[in-house]
Every structure is written in C-alpha cells, then in structure tokens.
CSV table of C-alpha atoms in Angstrom, one decimal:
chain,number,residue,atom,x,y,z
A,1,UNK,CA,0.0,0.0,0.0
A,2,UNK,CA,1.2,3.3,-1.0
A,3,UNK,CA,0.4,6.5,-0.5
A,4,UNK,CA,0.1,9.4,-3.3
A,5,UNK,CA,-1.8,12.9,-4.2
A,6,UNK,CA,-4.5,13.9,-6.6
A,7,UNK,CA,-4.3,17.3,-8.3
A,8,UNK,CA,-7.0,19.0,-10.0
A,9,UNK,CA,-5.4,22.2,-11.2
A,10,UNK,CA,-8.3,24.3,-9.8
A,11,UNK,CA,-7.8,27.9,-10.1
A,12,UNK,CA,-10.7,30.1,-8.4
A,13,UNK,CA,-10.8,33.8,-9.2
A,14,UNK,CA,-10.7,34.6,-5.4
A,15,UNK,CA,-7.3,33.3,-5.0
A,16,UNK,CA,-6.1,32.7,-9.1
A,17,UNK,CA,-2.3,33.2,-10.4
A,18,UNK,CA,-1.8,33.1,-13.9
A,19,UNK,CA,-2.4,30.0,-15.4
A,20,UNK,CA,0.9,29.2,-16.5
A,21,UNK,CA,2.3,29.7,-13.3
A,22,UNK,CA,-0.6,28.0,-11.4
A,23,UNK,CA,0.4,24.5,-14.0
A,24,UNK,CA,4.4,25.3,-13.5
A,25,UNK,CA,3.8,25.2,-9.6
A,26,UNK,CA,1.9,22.4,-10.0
A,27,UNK,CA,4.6,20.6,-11.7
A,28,UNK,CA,6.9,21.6,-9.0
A,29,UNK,CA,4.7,20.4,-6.1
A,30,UNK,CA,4.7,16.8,-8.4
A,31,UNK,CA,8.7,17.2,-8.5
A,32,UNK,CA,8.4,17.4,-5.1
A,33,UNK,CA,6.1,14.4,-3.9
A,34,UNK,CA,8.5,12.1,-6.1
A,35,UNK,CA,11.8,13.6,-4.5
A,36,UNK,CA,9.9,13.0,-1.0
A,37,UNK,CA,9.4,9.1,-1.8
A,38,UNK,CA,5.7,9.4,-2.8
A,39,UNK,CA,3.9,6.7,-4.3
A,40,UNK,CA,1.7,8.1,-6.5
A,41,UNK,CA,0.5,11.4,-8.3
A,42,UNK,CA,-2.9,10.9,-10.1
A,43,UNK,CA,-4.6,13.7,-12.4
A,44,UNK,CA,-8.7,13.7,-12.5
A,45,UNK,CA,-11.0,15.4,-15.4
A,46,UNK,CA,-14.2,17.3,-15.4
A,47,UNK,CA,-15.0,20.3,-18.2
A,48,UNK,CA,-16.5,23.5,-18.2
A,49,UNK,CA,-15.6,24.4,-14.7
A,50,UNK,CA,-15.5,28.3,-13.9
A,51,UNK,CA,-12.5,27.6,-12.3
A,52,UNK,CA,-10.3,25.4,-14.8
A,53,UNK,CA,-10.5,22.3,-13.3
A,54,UNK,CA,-8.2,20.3,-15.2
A,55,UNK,CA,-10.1,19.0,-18.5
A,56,UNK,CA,-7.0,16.7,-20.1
A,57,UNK,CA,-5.5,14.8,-16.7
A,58,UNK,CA,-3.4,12.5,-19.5
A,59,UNK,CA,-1.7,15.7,-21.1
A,60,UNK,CA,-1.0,16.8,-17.6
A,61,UNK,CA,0.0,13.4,-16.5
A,62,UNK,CA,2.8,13.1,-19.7
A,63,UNK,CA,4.3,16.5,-18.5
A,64,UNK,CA,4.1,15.1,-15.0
A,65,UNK,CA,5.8,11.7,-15.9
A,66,UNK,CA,8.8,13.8,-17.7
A,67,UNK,CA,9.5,15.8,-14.6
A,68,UNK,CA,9.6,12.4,-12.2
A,69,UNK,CA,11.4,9.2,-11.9
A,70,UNK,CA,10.0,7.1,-9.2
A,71,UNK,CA,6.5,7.7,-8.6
A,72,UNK,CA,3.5,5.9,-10.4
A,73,UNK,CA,1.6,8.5,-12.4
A,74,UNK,CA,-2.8,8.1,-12.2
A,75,UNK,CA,-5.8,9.1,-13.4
A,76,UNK,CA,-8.6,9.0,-11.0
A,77,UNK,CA,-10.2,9.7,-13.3
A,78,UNK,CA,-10.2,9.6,-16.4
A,79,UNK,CA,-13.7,9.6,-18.7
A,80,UNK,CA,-13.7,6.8,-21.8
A,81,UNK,CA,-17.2,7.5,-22.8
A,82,UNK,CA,-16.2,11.1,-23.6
A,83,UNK,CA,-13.4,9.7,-26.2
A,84,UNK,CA,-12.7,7.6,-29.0
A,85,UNK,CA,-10.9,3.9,-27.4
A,86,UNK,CA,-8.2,4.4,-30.2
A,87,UNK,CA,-7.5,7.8,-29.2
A,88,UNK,CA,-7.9,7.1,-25.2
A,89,UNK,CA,-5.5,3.7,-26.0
A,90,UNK,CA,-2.8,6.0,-27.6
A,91,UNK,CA,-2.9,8.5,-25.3
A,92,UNK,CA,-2.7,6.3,-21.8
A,93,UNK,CA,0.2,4.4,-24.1
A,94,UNK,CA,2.3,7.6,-24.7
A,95,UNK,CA,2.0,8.4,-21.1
A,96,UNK,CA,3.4,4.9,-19.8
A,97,UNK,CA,6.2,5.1,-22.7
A,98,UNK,CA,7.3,8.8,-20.8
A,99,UNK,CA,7.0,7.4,-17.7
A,100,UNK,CA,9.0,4.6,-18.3
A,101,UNK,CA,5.7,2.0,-16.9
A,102,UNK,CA,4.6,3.9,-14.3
A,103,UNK,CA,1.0,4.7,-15.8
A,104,UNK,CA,-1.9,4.0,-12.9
A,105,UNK,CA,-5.0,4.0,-15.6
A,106,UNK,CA,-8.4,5.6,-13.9
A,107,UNK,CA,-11.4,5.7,-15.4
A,108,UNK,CA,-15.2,6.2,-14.3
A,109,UNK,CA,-18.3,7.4,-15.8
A,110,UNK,CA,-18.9,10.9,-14.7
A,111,UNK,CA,-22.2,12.3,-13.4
A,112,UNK,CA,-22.2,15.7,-15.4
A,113,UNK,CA,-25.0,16.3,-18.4
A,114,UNK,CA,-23.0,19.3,-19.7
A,115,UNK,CA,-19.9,17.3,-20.1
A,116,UNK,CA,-21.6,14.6,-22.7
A,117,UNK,CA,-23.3,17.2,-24.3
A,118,UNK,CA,-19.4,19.1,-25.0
A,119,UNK,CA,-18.2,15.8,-26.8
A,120,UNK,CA,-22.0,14.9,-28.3
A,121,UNK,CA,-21.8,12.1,-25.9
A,122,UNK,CA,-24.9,10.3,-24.7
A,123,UNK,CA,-25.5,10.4,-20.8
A,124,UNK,CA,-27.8,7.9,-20.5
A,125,UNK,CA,-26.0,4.9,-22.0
A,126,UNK,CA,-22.4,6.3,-20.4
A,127,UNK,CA,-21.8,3.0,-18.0
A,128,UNK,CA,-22.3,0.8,-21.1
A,129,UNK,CA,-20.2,3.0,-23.1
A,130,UNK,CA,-17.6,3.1,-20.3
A,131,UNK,CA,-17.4,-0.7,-20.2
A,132,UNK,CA,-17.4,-1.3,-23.9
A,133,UNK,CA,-14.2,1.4,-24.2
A,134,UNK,CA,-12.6,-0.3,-21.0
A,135,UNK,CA,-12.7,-3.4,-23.0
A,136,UNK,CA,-11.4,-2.2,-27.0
A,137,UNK,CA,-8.7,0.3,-24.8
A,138,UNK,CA,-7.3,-3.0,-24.0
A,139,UNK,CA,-8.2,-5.3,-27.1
A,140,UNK,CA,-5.8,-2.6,-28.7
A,141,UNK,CA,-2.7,-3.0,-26.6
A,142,UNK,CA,-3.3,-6.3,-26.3
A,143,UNK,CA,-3.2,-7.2,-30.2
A,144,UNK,CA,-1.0,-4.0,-31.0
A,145,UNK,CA,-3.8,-2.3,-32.6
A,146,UNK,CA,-2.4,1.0,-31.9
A,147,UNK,CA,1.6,1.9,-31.8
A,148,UNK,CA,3.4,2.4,-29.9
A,149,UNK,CA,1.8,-0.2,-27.1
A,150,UNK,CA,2.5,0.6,-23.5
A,151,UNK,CA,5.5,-0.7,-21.6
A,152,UNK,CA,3.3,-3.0,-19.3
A,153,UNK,CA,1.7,-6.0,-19.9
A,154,UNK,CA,-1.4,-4.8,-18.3
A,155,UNK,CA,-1.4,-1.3,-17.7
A,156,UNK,CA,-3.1,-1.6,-14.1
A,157,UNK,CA,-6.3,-0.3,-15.0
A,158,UNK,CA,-8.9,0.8,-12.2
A,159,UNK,CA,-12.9,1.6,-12.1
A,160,UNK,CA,-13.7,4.8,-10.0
A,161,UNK,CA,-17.3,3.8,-9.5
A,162,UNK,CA,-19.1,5.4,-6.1
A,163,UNK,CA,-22.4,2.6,-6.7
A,164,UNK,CA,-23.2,-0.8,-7.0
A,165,UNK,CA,-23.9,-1.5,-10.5
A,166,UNK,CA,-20.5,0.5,-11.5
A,167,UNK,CA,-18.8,-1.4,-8.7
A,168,UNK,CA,-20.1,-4.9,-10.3
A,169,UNK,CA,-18.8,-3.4,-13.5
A,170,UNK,CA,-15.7,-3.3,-12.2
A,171,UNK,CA,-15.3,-6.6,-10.8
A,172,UNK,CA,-16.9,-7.9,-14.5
A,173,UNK,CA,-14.2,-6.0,-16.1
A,174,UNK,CA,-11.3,-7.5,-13.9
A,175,UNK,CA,-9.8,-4.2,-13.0
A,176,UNK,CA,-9.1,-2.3,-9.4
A,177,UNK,CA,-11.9,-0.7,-7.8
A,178,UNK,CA,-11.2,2.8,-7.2
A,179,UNK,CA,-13.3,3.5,-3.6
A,180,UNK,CA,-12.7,2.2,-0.2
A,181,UNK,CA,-15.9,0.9,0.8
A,182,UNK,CA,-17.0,-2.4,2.3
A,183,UNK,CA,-20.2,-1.7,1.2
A,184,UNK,CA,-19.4,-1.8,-2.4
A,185,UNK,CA,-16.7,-4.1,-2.2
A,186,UNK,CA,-18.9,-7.0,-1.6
A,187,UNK,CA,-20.9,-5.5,-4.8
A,188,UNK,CA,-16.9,-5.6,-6.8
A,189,UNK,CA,-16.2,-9.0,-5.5
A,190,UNK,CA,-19.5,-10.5,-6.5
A,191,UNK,CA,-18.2,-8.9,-9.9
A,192,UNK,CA,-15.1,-10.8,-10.1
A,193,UNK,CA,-16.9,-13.8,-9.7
A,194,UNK,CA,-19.3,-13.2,-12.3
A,195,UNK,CA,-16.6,-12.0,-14.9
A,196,UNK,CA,-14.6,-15.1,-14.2
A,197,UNK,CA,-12.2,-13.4,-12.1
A,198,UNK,CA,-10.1,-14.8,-9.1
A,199,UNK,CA,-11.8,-13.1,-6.1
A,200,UNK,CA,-8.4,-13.5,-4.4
A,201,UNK,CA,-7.0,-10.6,-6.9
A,202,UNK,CA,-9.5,-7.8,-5.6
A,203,UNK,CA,-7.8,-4.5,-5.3
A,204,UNK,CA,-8.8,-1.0,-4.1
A,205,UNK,CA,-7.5,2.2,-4.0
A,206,UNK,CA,-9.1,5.6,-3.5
A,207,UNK,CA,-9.3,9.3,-2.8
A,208,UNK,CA,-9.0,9.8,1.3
A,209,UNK,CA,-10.5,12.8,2.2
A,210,UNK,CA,-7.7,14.0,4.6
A,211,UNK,CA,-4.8,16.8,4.7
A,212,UNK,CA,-2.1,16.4,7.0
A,213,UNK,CA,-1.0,19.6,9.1
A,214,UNK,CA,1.0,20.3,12.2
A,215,UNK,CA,-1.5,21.9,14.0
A,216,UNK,CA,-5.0,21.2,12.4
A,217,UNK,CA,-7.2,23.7,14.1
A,218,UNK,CA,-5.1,26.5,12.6
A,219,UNK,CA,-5.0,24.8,9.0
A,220,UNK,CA,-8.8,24.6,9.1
A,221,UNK,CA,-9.4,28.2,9.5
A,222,UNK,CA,-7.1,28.8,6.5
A,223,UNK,CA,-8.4,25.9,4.2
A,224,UNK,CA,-12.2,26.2,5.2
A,225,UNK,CA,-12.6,28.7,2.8
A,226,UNK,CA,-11.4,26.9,-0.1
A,227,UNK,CA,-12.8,23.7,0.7
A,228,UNK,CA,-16.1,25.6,0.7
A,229,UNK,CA,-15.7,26.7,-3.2
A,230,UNK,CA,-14.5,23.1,-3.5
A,231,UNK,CA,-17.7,21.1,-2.1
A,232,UNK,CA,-20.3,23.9,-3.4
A,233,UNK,CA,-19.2,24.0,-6.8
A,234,UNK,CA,-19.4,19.9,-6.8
A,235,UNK,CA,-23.1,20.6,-5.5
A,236,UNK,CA,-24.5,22.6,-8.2
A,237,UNK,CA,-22.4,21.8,-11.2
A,238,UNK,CA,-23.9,18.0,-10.3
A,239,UNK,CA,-27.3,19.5,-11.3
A,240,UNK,CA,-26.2,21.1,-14.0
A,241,UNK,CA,-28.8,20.9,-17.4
A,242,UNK,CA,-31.2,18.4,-15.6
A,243,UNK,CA,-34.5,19.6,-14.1
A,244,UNK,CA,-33.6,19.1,-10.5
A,245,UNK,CA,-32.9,21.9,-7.9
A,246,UNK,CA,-29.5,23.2,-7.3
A,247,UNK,CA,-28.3,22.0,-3.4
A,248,UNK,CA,-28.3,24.7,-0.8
A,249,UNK,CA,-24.7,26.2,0.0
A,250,UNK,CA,-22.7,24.2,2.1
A,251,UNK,CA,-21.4,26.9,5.7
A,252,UNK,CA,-18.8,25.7,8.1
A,253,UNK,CA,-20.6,23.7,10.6
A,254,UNK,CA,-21.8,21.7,7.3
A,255,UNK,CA,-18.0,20.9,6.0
A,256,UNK,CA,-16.6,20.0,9.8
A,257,UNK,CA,-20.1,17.5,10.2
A,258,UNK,CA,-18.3,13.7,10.6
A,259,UNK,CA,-21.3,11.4,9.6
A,260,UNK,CA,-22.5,9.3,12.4
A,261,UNK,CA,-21.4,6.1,11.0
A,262,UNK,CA,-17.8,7.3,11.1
A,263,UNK,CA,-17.7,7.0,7.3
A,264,UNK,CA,-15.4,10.2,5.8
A,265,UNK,CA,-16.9,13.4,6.0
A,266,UNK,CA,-15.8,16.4,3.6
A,267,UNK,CA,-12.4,16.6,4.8
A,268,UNK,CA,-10.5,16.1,8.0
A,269,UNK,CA,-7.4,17.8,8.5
A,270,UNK,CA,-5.5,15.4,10.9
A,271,UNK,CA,-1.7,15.1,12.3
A,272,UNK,CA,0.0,12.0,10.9
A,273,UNK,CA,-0.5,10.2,13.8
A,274,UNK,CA,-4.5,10.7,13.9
A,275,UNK,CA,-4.5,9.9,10.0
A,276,UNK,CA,-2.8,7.0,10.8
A,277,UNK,CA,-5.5,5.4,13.6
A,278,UNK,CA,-8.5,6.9,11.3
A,279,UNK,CA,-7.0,5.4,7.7
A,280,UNK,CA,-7.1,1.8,9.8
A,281,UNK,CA,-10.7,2.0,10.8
A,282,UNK,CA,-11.8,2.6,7.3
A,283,UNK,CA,-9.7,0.0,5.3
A,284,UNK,CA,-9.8,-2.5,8.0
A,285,UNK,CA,-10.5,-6.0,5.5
A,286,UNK,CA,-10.1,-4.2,2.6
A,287,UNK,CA,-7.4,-5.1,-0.6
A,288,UNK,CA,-6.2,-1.6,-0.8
A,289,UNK,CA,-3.2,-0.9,-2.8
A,290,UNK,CA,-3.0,3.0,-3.4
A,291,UNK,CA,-4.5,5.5,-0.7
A,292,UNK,CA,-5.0,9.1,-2.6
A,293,UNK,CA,-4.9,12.0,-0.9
A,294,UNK,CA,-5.6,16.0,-1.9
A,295,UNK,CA,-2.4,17.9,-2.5
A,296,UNK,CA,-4.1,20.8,-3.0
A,297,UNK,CA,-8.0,21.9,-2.3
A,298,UNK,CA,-8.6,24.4,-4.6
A,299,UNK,CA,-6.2,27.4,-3.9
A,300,UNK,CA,-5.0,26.8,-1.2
A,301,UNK,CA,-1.9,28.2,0.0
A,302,UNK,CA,1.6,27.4,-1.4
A,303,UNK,CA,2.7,26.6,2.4
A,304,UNK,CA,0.0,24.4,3.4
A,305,UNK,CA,0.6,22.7,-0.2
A,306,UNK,CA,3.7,21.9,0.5
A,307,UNK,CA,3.8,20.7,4.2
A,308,UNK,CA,0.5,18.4,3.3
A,309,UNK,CA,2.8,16.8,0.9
A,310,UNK,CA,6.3,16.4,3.3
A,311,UNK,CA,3.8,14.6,5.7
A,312,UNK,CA,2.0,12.5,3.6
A,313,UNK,CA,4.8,11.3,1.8
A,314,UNK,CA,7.2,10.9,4.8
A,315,UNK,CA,5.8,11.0,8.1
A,316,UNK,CA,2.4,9.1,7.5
A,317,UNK,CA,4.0,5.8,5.8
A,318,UNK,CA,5.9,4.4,8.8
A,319,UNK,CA,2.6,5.3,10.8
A,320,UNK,CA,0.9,2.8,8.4
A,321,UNK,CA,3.0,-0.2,8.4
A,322,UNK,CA,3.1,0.3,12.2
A,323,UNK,CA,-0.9,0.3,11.9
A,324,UNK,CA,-0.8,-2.6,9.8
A,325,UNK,CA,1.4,-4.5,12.2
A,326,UNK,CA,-0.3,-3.8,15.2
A,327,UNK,CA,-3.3,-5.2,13.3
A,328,UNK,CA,-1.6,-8.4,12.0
A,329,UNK,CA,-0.6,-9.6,15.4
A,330,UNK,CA,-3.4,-9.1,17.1
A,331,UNK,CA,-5.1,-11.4,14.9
C-alpha cells in the first residue's frame, strides 16, 4: 500500500495566479512528492468548470511523468465515454512510454449532463459506453492495434465507481476498484466472480478525504474557505442541465459535520498520527493498494501545499506499516 496525491489544477478567481504559473507550480509540487518518496501522483477530469478544473488529466499526466522518476503516475479519473478507445489507447500508451511503466489508468463514468453534451456524448448509455471502451482500450494493446503499445503488460487499469452496479462493472471487467468501501466491495467481488475473475486478486484504492497539518485547528481556519468553493461548486455543477434543484450552500458547521457512521466526511485535516488510527478504521478487510490523498484543495496556500505533501509522503508511511502490524498480530 502506497500513499500518493490527486491534483485537480483548480484555479478560483478569489485566490487565481496566472495560469501558467498556477500549471508550472503544479509541476513543481509533483517534482516534489517524487523527490519525497511518494507513491503516487494521479490527475482527474471534469470540463466547463469556472474555475479550470483540469479538462486533459493525460496531457497533464505526460508532462508530470517527464519531470519524475519514481512515482507511479494516475488518473482518478479519467472519462472513456467522452473519447474515441483508439485515441484514449494512444494517449494512456504515450504516457506509460514517458513514464518509463509507471502509468496507474483511472477511469469512471462521470455524473455531469454538460460534459456529454461538449463531446455529443450520450449520458444515459455512459456505463455501457464506459465498459465497452474499458474493454477495446485493452483489445488494442493487447493485439497492438495501436503503436506504440504501453510498456506494461497490463497497464493496471482501475474503475472509480461510487455505486453498486459501476462497482459490479468493475469486478466484471477484472480491473481495481477505485473507492474504499466495504459496502461496495462485496458489490466488486460479486463482480469478479461473475466476470470469471479470481476473487483473491480484488484491489482497491481511493481518494482519502484527509490533509495532514501540524496543528489542524489552525489549517482549518485557513483551508475552510477553499474547501467551501471546493464542495459547493461539486453541488450545483452536479445539477447542471437536468431539471432538478440546485443544493443549498454548504457553511462551516456543514463541511466540519463527521457522519454518524464514522464514514469520511468532507475533509479532516489530521496530524500523521491521527491519519494514521483513522485510515485503519476505514480499510480495516479491505485489498487496498494506493491511498490518494488532496495535494491541493482548490487554492489553497503554497505553504499548506507543501507541508500536506512532506507529511503525507514521509511521516504518515511508517505510521501505516506500524498500523498494519499492530493489526496483523493481534489477529
């Protein structure tokens, strides 16, 4: 299990740099998270974001992959119902050739009418469409349909699905599930089975809502604001050109509310040591293979950036393995 940082290049007009700048730094922080012993850096898509949410996470991803050498480079995720499976297969392929076989291979449906509608995509058919260009992506590679192929023989290829029937899809498919939950893991593995699949080679990974700071109280106060553009803009754009009303503004008390049944709330900001206890609880049985973490939530300052990533990447690791041995002798 590794641990590794999702960027989404978000810059809001509150706190926006230039954009070349904003991608340069971004590159930088990337730099950064492989010189720190990282495991993972992992690029996602959506479009037509007001404040440039990053639209190509492959393009970003190649640029990403020439300025590192260590750490595996992912999409989580990537949409393959929005493209053609030729041009998705040579794209993913010139990323793991850059990267030397270090592409990590993301992909999930989306949830966003206005995204289809940019690429004359149809919404309603997008989880059969996602399957079907899971599937030719790697009939390609697999009988050199496009060229150059990829330097692995699989790219590890993983299905961010938040629901049962994409979860099933996923197990069908015999790729990764890309969400930490035993809920739908039971939904994956059921999957597996019915794809023909060895259930034994289940694997997760996901997004953990979690920053790491030194002193979390004062980090909140500084990142509440931009986790509030963060979580409100995912609220209304999911409404977006459907008939249904757009969700009431998340406040404060909203984004620091921990569900009762200790599943993840928006976002905890934790010390290593507290990440550490809270990551067991809610992987506890659980395959997992990459945990994902924000570098960056939407803004936020360079500071906060960069000492998120020093402790992620340094401090939380040994805290895990101590975890995971704890939890291996007591059983």
């Amino acid at each position: 299990m590794d641990v590794g940082f999702v960027f989404d290049l978000r810059n809001p007009a509150r706190w926006q740099r230039p954009w070349a700048d904003h991608y340069a730094r971004t590159l930088e922080f990337c730099a950064e998270a492989d010189q720190r012993g990282a495991g993972g850096i992992w690029f996602t898509e959506h479009h037509l974001f007001e404040d440039g949410y990053l639209p190509q996470p492959l393009t970003f991803a190649a640029a990403a992959a020439a300025r590192t050498r260590n750490v595996r480079i992912g999409t989580a995720v990537v949409l393959p119902a929005l493209r053609k499976p030729a041009q998705l297969a040579e794209e993913a392929a010139v990323v793991d050739l850059i990267s030397g076989g270090r592409l990590e291979l993301g992909l999930g449906a989306g949830y966003r009418v206005p995204e289809y509608q940019l690429f004359d995509a149809e919404f309603n058919t997008r989880f059969a469409r996602t399957g079907a260009t899971i599937e030719e992506v790697r009939r390609l590679w697999e009988t050199d349909g496009v060229t150059p192929g990829p330097v692995q023989q699989p790219v590890p290829l993983w299905g961010g699905f938040y629901r049962p029937r994409g979860a099933r899809l996923a197990g069908r498919l015999g790729i990764g599930l890309m969400h930490i939950s035993h809920e739908m893991f039971a939904h994956y593995r059921a999957g597996l089975i019915e794809g023909g699949h060895d259930p034994e080679s289940a694997r997760v990974s996901d997004l953990v809502p979690i920053l790491l700071a030194d002193d979390p109280e004062a980090a909140w106060a500084r990142v509440a604001p931009h986790l509030a553009h963060q979580k409100n803009t995912y609220r209304s754009s999911s409404v977006e050109g459907t008939d249904r009303p757009a969700p009431p503004p998340l406040g404060p008390a909203d984004l620091r509310m921990r569900p009762a049944d200790g599943s993840w709330g928006h976002l905890e900001i934790l010390t290593p040591e507290q990440a550490a206890a809270r990551i067991k609880e809610r992987i506890a049985g659980l395959p997992v293979r990459h945990l994902i973490f924000w570098a960056d939530i939407a803004g936020m300052p360079d500071d906060l950036v960069a000492r998120n990533i020093e402790l992620v990447s340094q401090q939380l690791p040994p805290l895990l393995a101590e975890q995971h041995d704890v939890a291996g002798a007591a059983r």
